[in-house]
XYZ file of C-alpha atoms in Angstrom:
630
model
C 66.075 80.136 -25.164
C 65.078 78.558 -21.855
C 67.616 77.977 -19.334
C 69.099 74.861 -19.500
C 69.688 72.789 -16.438
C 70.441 68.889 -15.475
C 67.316 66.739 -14.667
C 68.359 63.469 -14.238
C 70.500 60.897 -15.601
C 69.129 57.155 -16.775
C 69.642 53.817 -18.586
C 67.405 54.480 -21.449
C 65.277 57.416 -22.276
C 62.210 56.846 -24.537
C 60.642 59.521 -26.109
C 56.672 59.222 -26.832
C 54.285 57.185 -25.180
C 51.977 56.155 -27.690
C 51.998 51.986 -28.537
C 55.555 51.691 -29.451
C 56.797 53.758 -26.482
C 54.937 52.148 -23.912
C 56.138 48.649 -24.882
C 59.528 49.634 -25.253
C 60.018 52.032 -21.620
C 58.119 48.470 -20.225
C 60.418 46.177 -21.859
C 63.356 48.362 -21.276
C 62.640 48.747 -17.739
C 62.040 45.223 -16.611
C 65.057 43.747 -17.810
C 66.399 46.381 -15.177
C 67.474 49.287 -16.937
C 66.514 52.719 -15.189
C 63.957 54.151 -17.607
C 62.697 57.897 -18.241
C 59.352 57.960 -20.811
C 58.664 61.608 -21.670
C 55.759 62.292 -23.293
C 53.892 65.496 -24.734
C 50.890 64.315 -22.360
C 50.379 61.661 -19.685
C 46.714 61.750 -20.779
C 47.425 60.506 -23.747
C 49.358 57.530 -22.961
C 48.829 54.456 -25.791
C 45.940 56.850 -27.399
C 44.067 55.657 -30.366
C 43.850 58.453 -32.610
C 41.869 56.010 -35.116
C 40.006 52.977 -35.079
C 39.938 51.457 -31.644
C 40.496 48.216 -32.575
C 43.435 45.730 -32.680
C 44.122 42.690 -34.222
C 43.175 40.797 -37.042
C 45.070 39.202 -40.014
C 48.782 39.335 -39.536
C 48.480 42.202 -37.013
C 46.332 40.079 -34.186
C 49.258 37.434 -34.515
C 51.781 40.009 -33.891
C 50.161 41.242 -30.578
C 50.311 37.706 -29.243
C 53.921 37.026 -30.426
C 54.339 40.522 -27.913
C 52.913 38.685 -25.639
C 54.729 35.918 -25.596
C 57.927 37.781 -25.676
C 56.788 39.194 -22.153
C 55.397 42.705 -23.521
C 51.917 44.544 -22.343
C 49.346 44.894 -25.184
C 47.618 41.482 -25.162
C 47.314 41.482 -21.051
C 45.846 45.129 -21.529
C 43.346 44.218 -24.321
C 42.044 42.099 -22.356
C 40.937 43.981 -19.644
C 39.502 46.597 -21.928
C 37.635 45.429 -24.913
C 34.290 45.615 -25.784
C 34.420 42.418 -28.085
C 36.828 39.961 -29.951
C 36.234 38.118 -32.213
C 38.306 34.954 -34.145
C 38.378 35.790 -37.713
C 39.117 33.340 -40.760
C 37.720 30.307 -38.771
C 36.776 28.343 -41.590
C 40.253 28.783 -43.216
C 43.528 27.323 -41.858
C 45.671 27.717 -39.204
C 48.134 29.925 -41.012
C 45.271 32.681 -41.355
C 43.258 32.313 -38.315
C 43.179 35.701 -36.533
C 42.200 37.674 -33.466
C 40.548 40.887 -33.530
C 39.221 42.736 -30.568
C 36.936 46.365 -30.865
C 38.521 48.185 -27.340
C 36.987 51.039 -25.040
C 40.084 53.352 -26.204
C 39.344 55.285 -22.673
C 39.980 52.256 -20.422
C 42.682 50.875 -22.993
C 44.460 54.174 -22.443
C 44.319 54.035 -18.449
C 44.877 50.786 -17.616
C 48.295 51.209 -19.930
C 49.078 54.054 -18.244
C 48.560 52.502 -14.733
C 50.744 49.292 -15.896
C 53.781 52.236 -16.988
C 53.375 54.210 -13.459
C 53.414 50.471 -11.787
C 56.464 49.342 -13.307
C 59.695 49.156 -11.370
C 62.413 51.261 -12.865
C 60.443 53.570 -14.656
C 59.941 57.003 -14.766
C 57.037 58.816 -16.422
C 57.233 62.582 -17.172
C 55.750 65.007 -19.172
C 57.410 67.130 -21.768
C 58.336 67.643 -25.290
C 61.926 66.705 -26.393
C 63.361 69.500 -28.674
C 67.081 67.770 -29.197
C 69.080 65.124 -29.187
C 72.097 65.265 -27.293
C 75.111 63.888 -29.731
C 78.824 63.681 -29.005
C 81.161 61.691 -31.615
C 77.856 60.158 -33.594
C 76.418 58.715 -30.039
C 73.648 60.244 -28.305
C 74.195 60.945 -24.788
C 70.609 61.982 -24.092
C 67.661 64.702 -24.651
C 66.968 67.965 -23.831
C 63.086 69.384 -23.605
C 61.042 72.789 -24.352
C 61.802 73.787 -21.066
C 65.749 73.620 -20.918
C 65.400 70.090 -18.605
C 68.591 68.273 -19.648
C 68.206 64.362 -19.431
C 71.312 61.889 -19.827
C 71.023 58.349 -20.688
C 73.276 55.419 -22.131
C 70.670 54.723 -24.878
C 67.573 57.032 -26.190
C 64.497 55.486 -28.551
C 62.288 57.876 -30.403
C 58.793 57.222 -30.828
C 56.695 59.951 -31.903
C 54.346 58.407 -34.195
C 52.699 60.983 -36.158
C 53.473 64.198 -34.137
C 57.104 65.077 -36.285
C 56.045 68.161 -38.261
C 52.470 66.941 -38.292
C 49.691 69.005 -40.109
C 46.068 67.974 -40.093
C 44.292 68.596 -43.660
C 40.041 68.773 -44.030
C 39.299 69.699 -47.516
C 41.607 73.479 -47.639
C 42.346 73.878 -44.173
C 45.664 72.814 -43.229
C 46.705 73.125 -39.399
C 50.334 72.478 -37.663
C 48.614 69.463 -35.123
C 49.609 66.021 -33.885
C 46.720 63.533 -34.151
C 43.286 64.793 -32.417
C 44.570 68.502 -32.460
C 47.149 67.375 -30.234
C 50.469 69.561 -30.011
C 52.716 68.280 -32.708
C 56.346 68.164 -32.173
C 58.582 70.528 -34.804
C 61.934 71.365 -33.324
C 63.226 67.251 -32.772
C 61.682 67.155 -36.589
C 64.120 69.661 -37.391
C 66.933 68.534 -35.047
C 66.938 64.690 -36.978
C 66.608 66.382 -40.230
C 70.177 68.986 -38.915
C 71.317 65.306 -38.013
C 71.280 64.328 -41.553
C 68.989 61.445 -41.764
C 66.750 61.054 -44.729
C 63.261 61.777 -44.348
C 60.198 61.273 -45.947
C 56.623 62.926 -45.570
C 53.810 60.357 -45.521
C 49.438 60.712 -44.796
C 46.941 58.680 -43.042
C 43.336 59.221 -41.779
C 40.653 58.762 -40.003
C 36.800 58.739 -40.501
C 34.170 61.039 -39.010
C 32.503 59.802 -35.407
C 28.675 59.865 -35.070
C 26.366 59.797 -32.175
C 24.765 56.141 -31.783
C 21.927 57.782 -30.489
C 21.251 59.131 -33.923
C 21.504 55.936 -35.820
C 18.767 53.893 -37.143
C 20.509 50.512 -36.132
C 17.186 48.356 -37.987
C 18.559 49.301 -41.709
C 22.148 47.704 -40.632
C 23.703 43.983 -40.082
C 24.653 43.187 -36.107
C 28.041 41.913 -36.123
C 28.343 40.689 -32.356
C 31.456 39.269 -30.462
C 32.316 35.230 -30.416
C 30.131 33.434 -27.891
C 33.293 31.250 -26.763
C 35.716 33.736 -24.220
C 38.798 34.666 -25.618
C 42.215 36.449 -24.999
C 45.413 37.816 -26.774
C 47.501 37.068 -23.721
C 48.776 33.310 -22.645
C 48.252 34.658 -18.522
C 44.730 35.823 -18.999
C 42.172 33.463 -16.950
C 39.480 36.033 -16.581
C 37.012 36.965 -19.879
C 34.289 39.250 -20.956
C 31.931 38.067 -21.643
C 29.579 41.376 -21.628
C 30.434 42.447 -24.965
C 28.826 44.978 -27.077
C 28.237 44.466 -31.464
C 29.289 46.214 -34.278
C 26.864 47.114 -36.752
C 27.009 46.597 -40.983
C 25.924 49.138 -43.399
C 27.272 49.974 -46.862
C 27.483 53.095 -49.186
C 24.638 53.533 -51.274
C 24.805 55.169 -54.721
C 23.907 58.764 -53.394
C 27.183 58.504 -51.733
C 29.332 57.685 -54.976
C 27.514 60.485 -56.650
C 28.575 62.922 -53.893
C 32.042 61.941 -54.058
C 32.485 62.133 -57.667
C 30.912 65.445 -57.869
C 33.012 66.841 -55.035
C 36.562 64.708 -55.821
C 38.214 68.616 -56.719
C 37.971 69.554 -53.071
C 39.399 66.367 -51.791
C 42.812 67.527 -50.663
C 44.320 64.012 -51.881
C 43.409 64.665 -55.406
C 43.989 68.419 -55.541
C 47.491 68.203 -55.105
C 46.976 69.446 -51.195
C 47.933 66.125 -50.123
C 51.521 65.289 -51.421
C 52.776 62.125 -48.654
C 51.555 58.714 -49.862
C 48.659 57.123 -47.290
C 48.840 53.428 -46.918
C 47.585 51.255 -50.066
C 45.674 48.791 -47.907
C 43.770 51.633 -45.829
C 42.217 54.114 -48.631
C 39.958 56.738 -48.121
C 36.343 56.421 -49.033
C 37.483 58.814 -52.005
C 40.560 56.803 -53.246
C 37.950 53.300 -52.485
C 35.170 54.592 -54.592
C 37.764 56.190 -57.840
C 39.818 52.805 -57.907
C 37.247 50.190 -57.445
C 34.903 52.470 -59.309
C 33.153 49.022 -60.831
C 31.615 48.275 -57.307
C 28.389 49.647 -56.420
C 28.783 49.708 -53.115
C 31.666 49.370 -49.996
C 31.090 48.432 -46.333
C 31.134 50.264 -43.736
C 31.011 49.223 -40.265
C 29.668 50.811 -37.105
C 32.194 50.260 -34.562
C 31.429 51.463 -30.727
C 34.414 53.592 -29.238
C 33.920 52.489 -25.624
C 31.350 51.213 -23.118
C 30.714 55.194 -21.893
C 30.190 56.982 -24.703
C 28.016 57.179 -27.329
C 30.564 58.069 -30.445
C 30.877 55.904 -32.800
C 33.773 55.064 -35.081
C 32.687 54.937 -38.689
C 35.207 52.301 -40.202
C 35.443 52.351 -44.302
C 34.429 56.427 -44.568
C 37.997 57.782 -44.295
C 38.151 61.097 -45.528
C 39.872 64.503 -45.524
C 37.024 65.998 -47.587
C 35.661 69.622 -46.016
C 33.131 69.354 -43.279
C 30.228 70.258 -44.841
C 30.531 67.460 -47.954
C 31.296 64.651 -44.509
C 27.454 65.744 -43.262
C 26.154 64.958 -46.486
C 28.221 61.941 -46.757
C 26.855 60.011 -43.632
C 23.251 60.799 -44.821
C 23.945 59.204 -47.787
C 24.521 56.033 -45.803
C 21.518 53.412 -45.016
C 20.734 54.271 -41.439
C 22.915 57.122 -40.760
C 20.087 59.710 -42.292
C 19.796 61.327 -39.585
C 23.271 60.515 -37.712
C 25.043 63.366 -35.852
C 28.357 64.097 -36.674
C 30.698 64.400 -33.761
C 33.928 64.619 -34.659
C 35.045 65.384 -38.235
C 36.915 62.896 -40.367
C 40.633 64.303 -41.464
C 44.151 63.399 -43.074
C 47.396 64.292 -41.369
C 50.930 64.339 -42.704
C 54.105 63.623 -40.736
C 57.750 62.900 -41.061
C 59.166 59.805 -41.126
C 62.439 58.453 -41.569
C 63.841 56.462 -44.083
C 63.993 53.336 -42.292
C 67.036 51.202 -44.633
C 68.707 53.359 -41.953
C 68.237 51.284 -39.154
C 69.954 47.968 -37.593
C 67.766 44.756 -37.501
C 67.994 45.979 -34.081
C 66.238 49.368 -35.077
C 69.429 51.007 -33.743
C 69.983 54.078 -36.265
C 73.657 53.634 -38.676
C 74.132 57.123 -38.283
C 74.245 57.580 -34.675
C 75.624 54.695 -32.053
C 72.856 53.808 -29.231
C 69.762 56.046 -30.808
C 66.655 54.091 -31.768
C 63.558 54.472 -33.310
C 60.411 52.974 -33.662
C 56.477 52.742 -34.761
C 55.057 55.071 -37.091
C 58.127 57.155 -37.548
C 60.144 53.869 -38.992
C 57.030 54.546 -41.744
C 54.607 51.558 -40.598
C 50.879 52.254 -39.763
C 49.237 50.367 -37.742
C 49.411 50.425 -33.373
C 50.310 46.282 -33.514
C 53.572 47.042 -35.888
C 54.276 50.534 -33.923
C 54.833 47.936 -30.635
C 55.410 45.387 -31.715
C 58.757 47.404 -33.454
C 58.635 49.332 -29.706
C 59.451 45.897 -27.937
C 62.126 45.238 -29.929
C 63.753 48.763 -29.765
C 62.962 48.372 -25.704
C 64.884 44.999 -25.610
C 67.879 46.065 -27.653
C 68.394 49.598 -26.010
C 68.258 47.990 -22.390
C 70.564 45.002 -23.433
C 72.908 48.196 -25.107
C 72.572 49.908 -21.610
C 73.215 46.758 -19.482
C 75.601 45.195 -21.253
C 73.916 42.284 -22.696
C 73.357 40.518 -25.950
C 71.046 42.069 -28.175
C 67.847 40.188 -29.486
C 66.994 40.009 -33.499
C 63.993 38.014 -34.547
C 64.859 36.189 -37.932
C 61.394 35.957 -40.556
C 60.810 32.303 -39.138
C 60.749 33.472 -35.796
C 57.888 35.850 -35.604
C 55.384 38.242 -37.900
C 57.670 40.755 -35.938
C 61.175 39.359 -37.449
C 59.370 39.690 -40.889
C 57.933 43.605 -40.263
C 61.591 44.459 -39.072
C 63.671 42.715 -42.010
C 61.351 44.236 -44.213
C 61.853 47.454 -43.042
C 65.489 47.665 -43.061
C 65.963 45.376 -45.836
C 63.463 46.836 -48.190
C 62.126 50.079 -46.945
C 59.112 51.385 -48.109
C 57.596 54.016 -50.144
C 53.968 54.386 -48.347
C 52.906 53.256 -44.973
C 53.630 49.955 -44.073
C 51.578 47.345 -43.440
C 52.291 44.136 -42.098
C 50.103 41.469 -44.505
C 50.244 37.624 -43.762
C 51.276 37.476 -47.391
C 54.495 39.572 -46.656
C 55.658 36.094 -44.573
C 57.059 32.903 -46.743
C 57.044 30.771 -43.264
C 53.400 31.907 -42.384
C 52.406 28.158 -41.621
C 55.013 28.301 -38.859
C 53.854 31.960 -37.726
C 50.629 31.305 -36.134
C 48.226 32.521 -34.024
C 48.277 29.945 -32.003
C 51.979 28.586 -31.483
C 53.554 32.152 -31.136
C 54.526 30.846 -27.487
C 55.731 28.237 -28.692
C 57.990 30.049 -31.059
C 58.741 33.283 -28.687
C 58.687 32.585 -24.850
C 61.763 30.663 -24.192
C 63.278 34.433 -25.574
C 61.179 36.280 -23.539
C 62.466 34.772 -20.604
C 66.137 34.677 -21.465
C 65.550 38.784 -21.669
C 64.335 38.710 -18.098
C 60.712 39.832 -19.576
C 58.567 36.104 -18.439
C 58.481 35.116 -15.323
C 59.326 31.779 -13.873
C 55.770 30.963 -12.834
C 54.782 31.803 -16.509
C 57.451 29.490 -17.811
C 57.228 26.882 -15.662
C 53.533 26.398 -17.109
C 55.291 26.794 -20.648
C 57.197 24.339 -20.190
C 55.135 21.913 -18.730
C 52.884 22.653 -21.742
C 55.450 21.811 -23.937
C 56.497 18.598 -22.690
C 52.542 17.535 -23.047
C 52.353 18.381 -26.527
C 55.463 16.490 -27.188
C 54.538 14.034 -25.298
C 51.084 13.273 -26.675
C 52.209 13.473 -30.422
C 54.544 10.631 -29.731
C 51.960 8.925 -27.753
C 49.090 8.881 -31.152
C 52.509 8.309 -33.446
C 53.085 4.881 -31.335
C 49.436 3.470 -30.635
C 47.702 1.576 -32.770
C 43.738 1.522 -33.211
C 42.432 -1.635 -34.004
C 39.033 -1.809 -36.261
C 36.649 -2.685 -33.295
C 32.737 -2.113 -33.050
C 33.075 1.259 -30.999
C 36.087 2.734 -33.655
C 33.485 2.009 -36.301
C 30.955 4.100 -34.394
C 32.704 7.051 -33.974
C 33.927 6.920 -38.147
C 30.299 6.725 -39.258
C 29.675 9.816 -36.813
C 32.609 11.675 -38.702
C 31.820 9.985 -42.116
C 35.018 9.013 -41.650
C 36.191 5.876 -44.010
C 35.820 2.817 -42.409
C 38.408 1.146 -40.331
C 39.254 -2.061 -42.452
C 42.745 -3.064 -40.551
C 44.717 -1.621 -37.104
C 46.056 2.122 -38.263
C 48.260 4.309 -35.892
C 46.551 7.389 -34.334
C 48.691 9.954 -35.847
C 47.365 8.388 -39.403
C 43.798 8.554 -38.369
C 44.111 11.945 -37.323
C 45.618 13.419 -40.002
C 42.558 12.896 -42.337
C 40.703 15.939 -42.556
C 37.513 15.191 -40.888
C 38.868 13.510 -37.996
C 40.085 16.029 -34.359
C 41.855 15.035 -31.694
C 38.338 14.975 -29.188
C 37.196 11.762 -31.670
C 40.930 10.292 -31.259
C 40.783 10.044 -28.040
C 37.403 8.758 -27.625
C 39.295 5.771 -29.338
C 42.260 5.714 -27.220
C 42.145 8.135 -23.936
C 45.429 9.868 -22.941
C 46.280 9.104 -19.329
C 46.407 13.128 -18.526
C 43.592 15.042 -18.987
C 45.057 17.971 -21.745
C 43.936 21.376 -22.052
C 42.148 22.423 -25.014
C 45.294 24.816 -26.256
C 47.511 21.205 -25.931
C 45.165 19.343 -27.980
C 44.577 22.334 -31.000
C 48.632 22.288 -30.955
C 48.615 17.817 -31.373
C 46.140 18.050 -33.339
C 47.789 20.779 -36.447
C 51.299 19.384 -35.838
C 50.193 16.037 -36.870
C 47.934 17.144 -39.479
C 50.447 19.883 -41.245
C 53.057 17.429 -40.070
C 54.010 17.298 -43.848
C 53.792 20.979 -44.659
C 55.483 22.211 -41.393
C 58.506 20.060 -42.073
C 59.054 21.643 -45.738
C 58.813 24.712 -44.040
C 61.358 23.948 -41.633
C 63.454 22.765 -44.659
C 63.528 26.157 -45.848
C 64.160 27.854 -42.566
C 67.255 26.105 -42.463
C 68.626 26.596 -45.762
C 67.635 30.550 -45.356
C 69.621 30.190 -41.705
C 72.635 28.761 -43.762
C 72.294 32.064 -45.824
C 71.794 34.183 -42.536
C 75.134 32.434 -40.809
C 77.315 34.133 -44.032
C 77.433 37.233 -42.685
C 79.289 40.164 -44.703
C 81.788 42.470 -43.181
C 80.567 45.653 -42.145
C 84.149 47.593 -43.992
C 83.563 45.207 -47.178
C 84.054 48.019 -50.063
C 80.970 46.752 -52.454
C 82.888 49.346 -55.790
C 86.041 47.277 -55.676
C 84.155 44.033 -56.490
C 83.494 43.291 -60.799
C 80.326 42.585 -62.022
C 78.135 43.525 -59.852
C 74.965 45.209 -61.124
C 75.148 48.933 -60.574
C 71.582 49.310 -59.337
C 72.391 46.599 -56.648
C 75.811 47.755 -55.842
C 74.187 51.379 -54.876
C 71.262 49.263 -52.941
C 74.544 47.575 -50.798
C 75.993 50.389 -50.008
C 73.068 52.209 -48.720
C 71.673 49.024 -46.872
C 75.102 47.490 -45.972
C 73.153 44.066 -45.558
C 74.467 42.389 -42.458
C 74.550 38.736 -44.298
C 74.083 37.266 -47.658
C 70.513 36.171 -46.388
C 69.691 39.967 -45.735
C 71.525 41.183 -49.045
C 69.358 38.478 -51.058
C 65.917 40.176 -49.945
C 67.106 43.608 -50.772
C 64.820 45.273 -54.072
C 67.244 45.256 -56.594
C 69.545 42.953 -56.156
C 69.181 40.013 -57.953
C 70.946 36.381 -58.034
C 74.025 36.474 -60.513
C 75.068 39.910 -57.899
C 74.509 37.476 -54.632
C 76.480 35.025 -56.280
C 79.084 37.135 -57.233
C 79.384 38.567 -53.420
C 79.160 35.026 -52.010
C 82.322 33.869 -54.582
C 84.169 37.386 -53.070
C 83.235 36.605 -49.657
C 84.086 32.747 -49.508
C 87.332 33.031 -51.677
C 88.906 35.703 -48.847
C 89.119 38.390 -51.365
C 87.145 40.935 -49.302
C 88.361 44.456 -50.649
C 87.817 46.813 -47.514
C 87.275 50.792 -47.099
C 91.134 52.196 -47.277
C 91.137 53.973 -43.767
C-alpha cells in the first residue's frame, strides 16, 4: 500500500479526460468552480479510440446543442477536421445533419490546450483507485500513488477503461482502448459500493496504409463545397479538405466470414457483453442481413499527417491472420497493409436507472457519472452527458440551481431521460427516432432552444449573447414583417412565379402564404418585397422553416405543453409505491427502482402502463400519499 498523503483540496474533481470529462472539468470550471481533471494520461486527452469522426444524424445535432449551451466540442471540430459534410439535404429540417471526418491528432491537442487554458482548472495525471465516502457522500478520490484529493463534488468518466479487456479472435488482454492501461481497482471500489453493474462490448475496425490502396476501384466521397461549422462563434473555415473513399465487400469476403464465424469471439461464447445494435461487426452485418450481397465500407483518412486509414463498416474481433485476408477480399484493398489490427473490448458499466436527471448517482449524494460508463456509445452522447454532469456538479459545489434539459429542450434532454427513465440493455445510441419533438430539435435552431441557458450558467459570454439576441429579435421581427405585407399580382411577382413554377398570382396574398408553398424560399420573397435590413443567411433559413412548418411546429408545441403539465406533477421522493392498490406488480417494482421524479417521468418508464399512471395520479392528487414509515 502506498503512503497516503493530502494533495489538494477542490470544487469538483473529474475523473477521465476522454469526451465526457473534458466537457464537464470545462463546464465545471467556468462557471467558477476550482476544478482537478485526473487522467491515466495527458496524451490522451479527448482520444478517439475509433472512428475519428463526429456528427451525423441525431449525434451532429447534439454537438451543436453543446455548443450552444457554451461547451467545447463544436469550437474544437472546427479547427481540426479534415472534412464535413451536411447530410440528409434533400430531406427535412428535422433530419438534416452535420458530420465532420477529424485529424484525431490535432482534435486531441487543441482539446488539451483549451483544458490547460482554462481558468480554474487543474490537469494532472494519475489513476484514481477509490472513492472517498463518508455518510453516502463522496468527499473526494484517492490515486495509485497514495495522493489524497478532496472535493465538494466528484464525476467519473472513464469510458471504457473499468475492468476493460481487449478480445482478437482467443486472445483476451486486461487493456483500456488502444492497449492503454485500464483501470481495475475504482471498478472494484463502485462494485464494494454496491451499485449494479453491467459488462458491455464495442469495436473497432483494422487501419490500413493509404499508400497501399488502389483508390481507382473505389467511389470519392469529398467534403461540401459550401464552408461549414458545428459552433455558432466560428468565422474561420476549411476549406482544404481531404475525401473519403467508397468500396464494398465482395462475395470472397462473405465466404471468409462464414467459413471462419467459430473463431469469432462474439459467436463462440468468448464475447458475453452485448455491443451496440446499430454498430455491428462485419460478422454480426453479414449473419443478420445475410440476404445482401454486399455492405459498404468506407475509407475514412485518420488525419492530415498520417497515412492510416480508418476502415469504417469492417468491425471485427476476428484473429489477425483471418483480418489480412479480410481486407484483400475488399475491391481495392488487395494489396492494402494492415496497420493496426481490428478488436472488441469489454468494460463495466453501470446501471444507469441509478442516476438523477442530473446524472447525480441515488446511492451516493454529490458523485456523478457520465459517457460510456452511464452505457451509451458514441463520443457526442459521452459529452454531451459530460456537460451536463459538469453543470450540475459545479452548481452542487457553488451553491446554485441545478440545470435538467426536458425531451423538448434538446437531443441531450432526450439521451438523459432515456437513460434514467428507461435504461438500457446494450450500448446506447442516441437515434433521431428516439425524440417525439424532433421537428423542434434541429440542427439548426439548437441556439435558439439552448443559449439563453448557457448563459444563465455563466458558460456564454455577453458578446456571444448579445449577437443572440440581436439574432433573435430579426427573426421575430421579419416573420411578422411577411405575416403583415401583402403582395399584389404585378408583372415582376408573375416573373419570379414562372421562374419557381410557382402558381400564378391571381389576387394580393400575404408573404407568409406565399412562402409557405413548397417551392417558394425566402431569397424569391424578398425579391418581391425587400426587408429594410439586410439578414444573414442563418436569419432567413430560421423565417423561412418557421413559416413553412408553422403548422407542424405549433402541434408540436401543443404537446410539449401537455407533457410539461405531466412534468409539473411531480411525485414525492418518500411516496411508498406497495401501500398503493392496483397497481401492476411489474410496474410497481419498475417505481421503486426508478423512483420517477414526476408522473411525466413515471409514464415513460418500460413497464408501466396507463391504468398504473392513472392510479398514481388519483393517489397523488387526492392527498393520500402513503410514505416510507421512518
Amino acid at each position: 500500500m502506498p503512503h497516503k498523503f493530502e494533495a489538494g483540496t477542490f470544487d469538483c474533481i473529474v475523473v477521465g479526460a476522454g469526451h465526457a470529462g473534458v466537457e464537464a472539468a470545462l463546464a465545471a470550471a467556468r462557471m467558477g468552480a476550482s476544478t482537478l481533471v485526473l487522467t491515466l494520461n495527458v496524451d490522451m486527452i479527448a482520444f478517439m479510440p475509433c472512428n475519428p469522426s463526429i456528427g451525423g444524424p441525431a449525434k451532429g445535432i447534439v454537438v451543436r446543442e453543446i455548443d450552444a449551451l457554451g461547451g467545447a466540442m463544436g469550437k474544437v471540430i472546427d479547427k481540426t477536421h479534415i472534412q464535413m459534410r451536411m447530410l440528409n439535404t434533400r430531406k427535412g429540417p428535422a433530419v438534416r445533419a452535420l458530420r465532420a471526418q477529424l485529424d484525431k491528432v490535432l482534435y486531441q491537442q487543441e482539446m488539451k490546450r483549451v483544458l490547460e487554458e482554462t481558468e480554474n482548472l487543474t490537469l494532472r495525471q494519475g489513476s484514481v483507485d477509490e472513492l472517498i465516502i463518508e455518510d453516502d457522500e463522496v468527499k473526494g478520490v484517492i490515486t495509485q500513488v497514495g495522493a489524497v484529493y478532496r472535493a465538494k463534488t466528484v464525476i467519473v468518466t472513464t469510458g471504457t477503461f473499468l475492468r476493460g479487456e481487449i478480445v482478437i479472435g482467443n486472445l483476451r488482454y486486461s487493456s483500456g482502448p488502444n492497449n492503454q492501461m485500464p483501470s481495475i481497482k475504482l471498478a472494484d471500489n463502485l462494485r464494494e459500493l454496491g451499485f449494479d453493474i453491467v459488462r458491455f462490448k464495442t469495436g473497432t475496425p483494422p487501419r490500413i496504409n493509404s499508400r497501399t490502396i488502389d483508390y481507382s476501384k473505389t467511389e470519392i466521397q469529398p467534403g461540401d463545397e459550401e464552408p461549414r461549422a458545428f459552433s455558432y462563434e466560428t468565422t474561420e473555415f476549411i476549406l482544404d479538405q481531404l475525401p473519403c473513399w467508397l468500396t464494398y465487400t465482395s462475395p470472397r469476403t462473405h465466404e471468409i466470414i462464414n467459413e471462419n464465424l467459430h473463431l469469432s469471439p462474439m459467436y463462440s461464447g468468448e464475447i458475453k457483453g452485448p455491443g451496440p445494435s446499430y454498430c455491428p461487426s462485419i460478422e454480426d452485418k453479414i449473419v443478420r442481413f445475410n440476404d445482401k450481397s454486399r455492405h459498404q465500407i468506407f475509407l475514412e483518412p485518420e488525419g492530415r499527417n498520417t497515412e492510416e486509414v480508418y476502415v469504417q463498416g469492417l468491425s471485427t474481433s476476428l484473429p489477425e491472420h483471418i483480418q489480412h485476408k479480410l481486407i484483400e477480399s475488399v475491391p481495392g484493398l488487395e494489396k492494402a497493409q494492415m496497420m493496426r489490427a481490428g478488436y472488441a473490448i469489454e468494460y463495466d458499466a453501470i446501471v444507469p436507472t441509478q442516476l438523477k436527471p442530473t446524472l447525480e448517482t441515488k446511492k451516493i449524494a454529490n458523485l456523478y457519472t457520465a459517457g460510456q460508463l452511464n452505457g451509451t456509445s458514441g463520443y457526442e452522447e459521452a459529452a454531451g452527458q459530460g456537460l451536463m454532469a459538469g453543470i450540475n456538479a459545479a452548481a452542487r459545489a457553488l451553491g446554485k440551481e441545478e440545470l435538467i434539459l426536458g425531451r423538448s429542450d434538446g437531443y441531450i434532454g432526450v439521451l438523459i431521460d432515456d437513460l434514467v427513465t428507461k435504461g438500457t440493455s446494450e450500448p446506447y445510441r442516441l437515434l433521431t427516432s428516439r425524440a417525439e419533438y424532433r421537428l423542434l430539435l434541429r440542427h439548426d435552431n439548437a441556439d435558439l432552444r439552448l443559449t439563453e441557458i448557457g448563459y444563465g450558467m455563466g458558460l456564454i459570454s455577453e458578446e456571444r449573447y448579445a449577437k443572440y439576441v440581436v439574432k433573435k429579435q430579426q427573426i421575430e421581427e421579419e416573420i411578422e414583417r411577411l405575416r403583415r405585407v401583402t403582395i399584389k399580382p404585378e408583372a415582376h411577382i408573375h416573373e419570379i412565379m414562372q421562374e419557381t413554377e410557382s402558381a400564378e398570382l391571381k389576387e394580393p396574398m400575404k408573404a407568409a402564404n406565399i412562402l409557405k408553398r413548397p417551392e417558394m424560399h425566402y431569397d424569391q420573397i424578398v425579391r418581391m418585397t425587400p426587408s429594410e435590413v439586410e439578414l444573414s443567411a442563418e436569419v432567413a433559413e430560421q423565417v423561412e422553416i418557421f413559416i413553412k412548418y408553422e403548422g407542424y411546429i405549433e402541434k408540436s408545441m401543443q404537446q410539449v405543453e401537455r407533457m410539461k403539465k405531466m412534468e409539473d406533477k411531480k411525485i414525492p421522493e418518500d411516496i411508498d409505491y406497495d401501500a398503493i392498490s392496483g397497481i401492476a406488480k411489474e410496474a410497481k417494482a419498475m417505481l421503486k427502482k426508478v423512483r420517477p421524479l414526476s408522473i411525466a417521468q413515471a409514464s415513460r418508464m418500460s413497464g408501466v402502463n396507463p391504468a398504473d399512471i392513472s392510479i398514481l395520479l388519483v393517489y397523488i392528487e387526492h392527498g393520500r400519499i402513503a410514505k416510507v414509515s421512518s
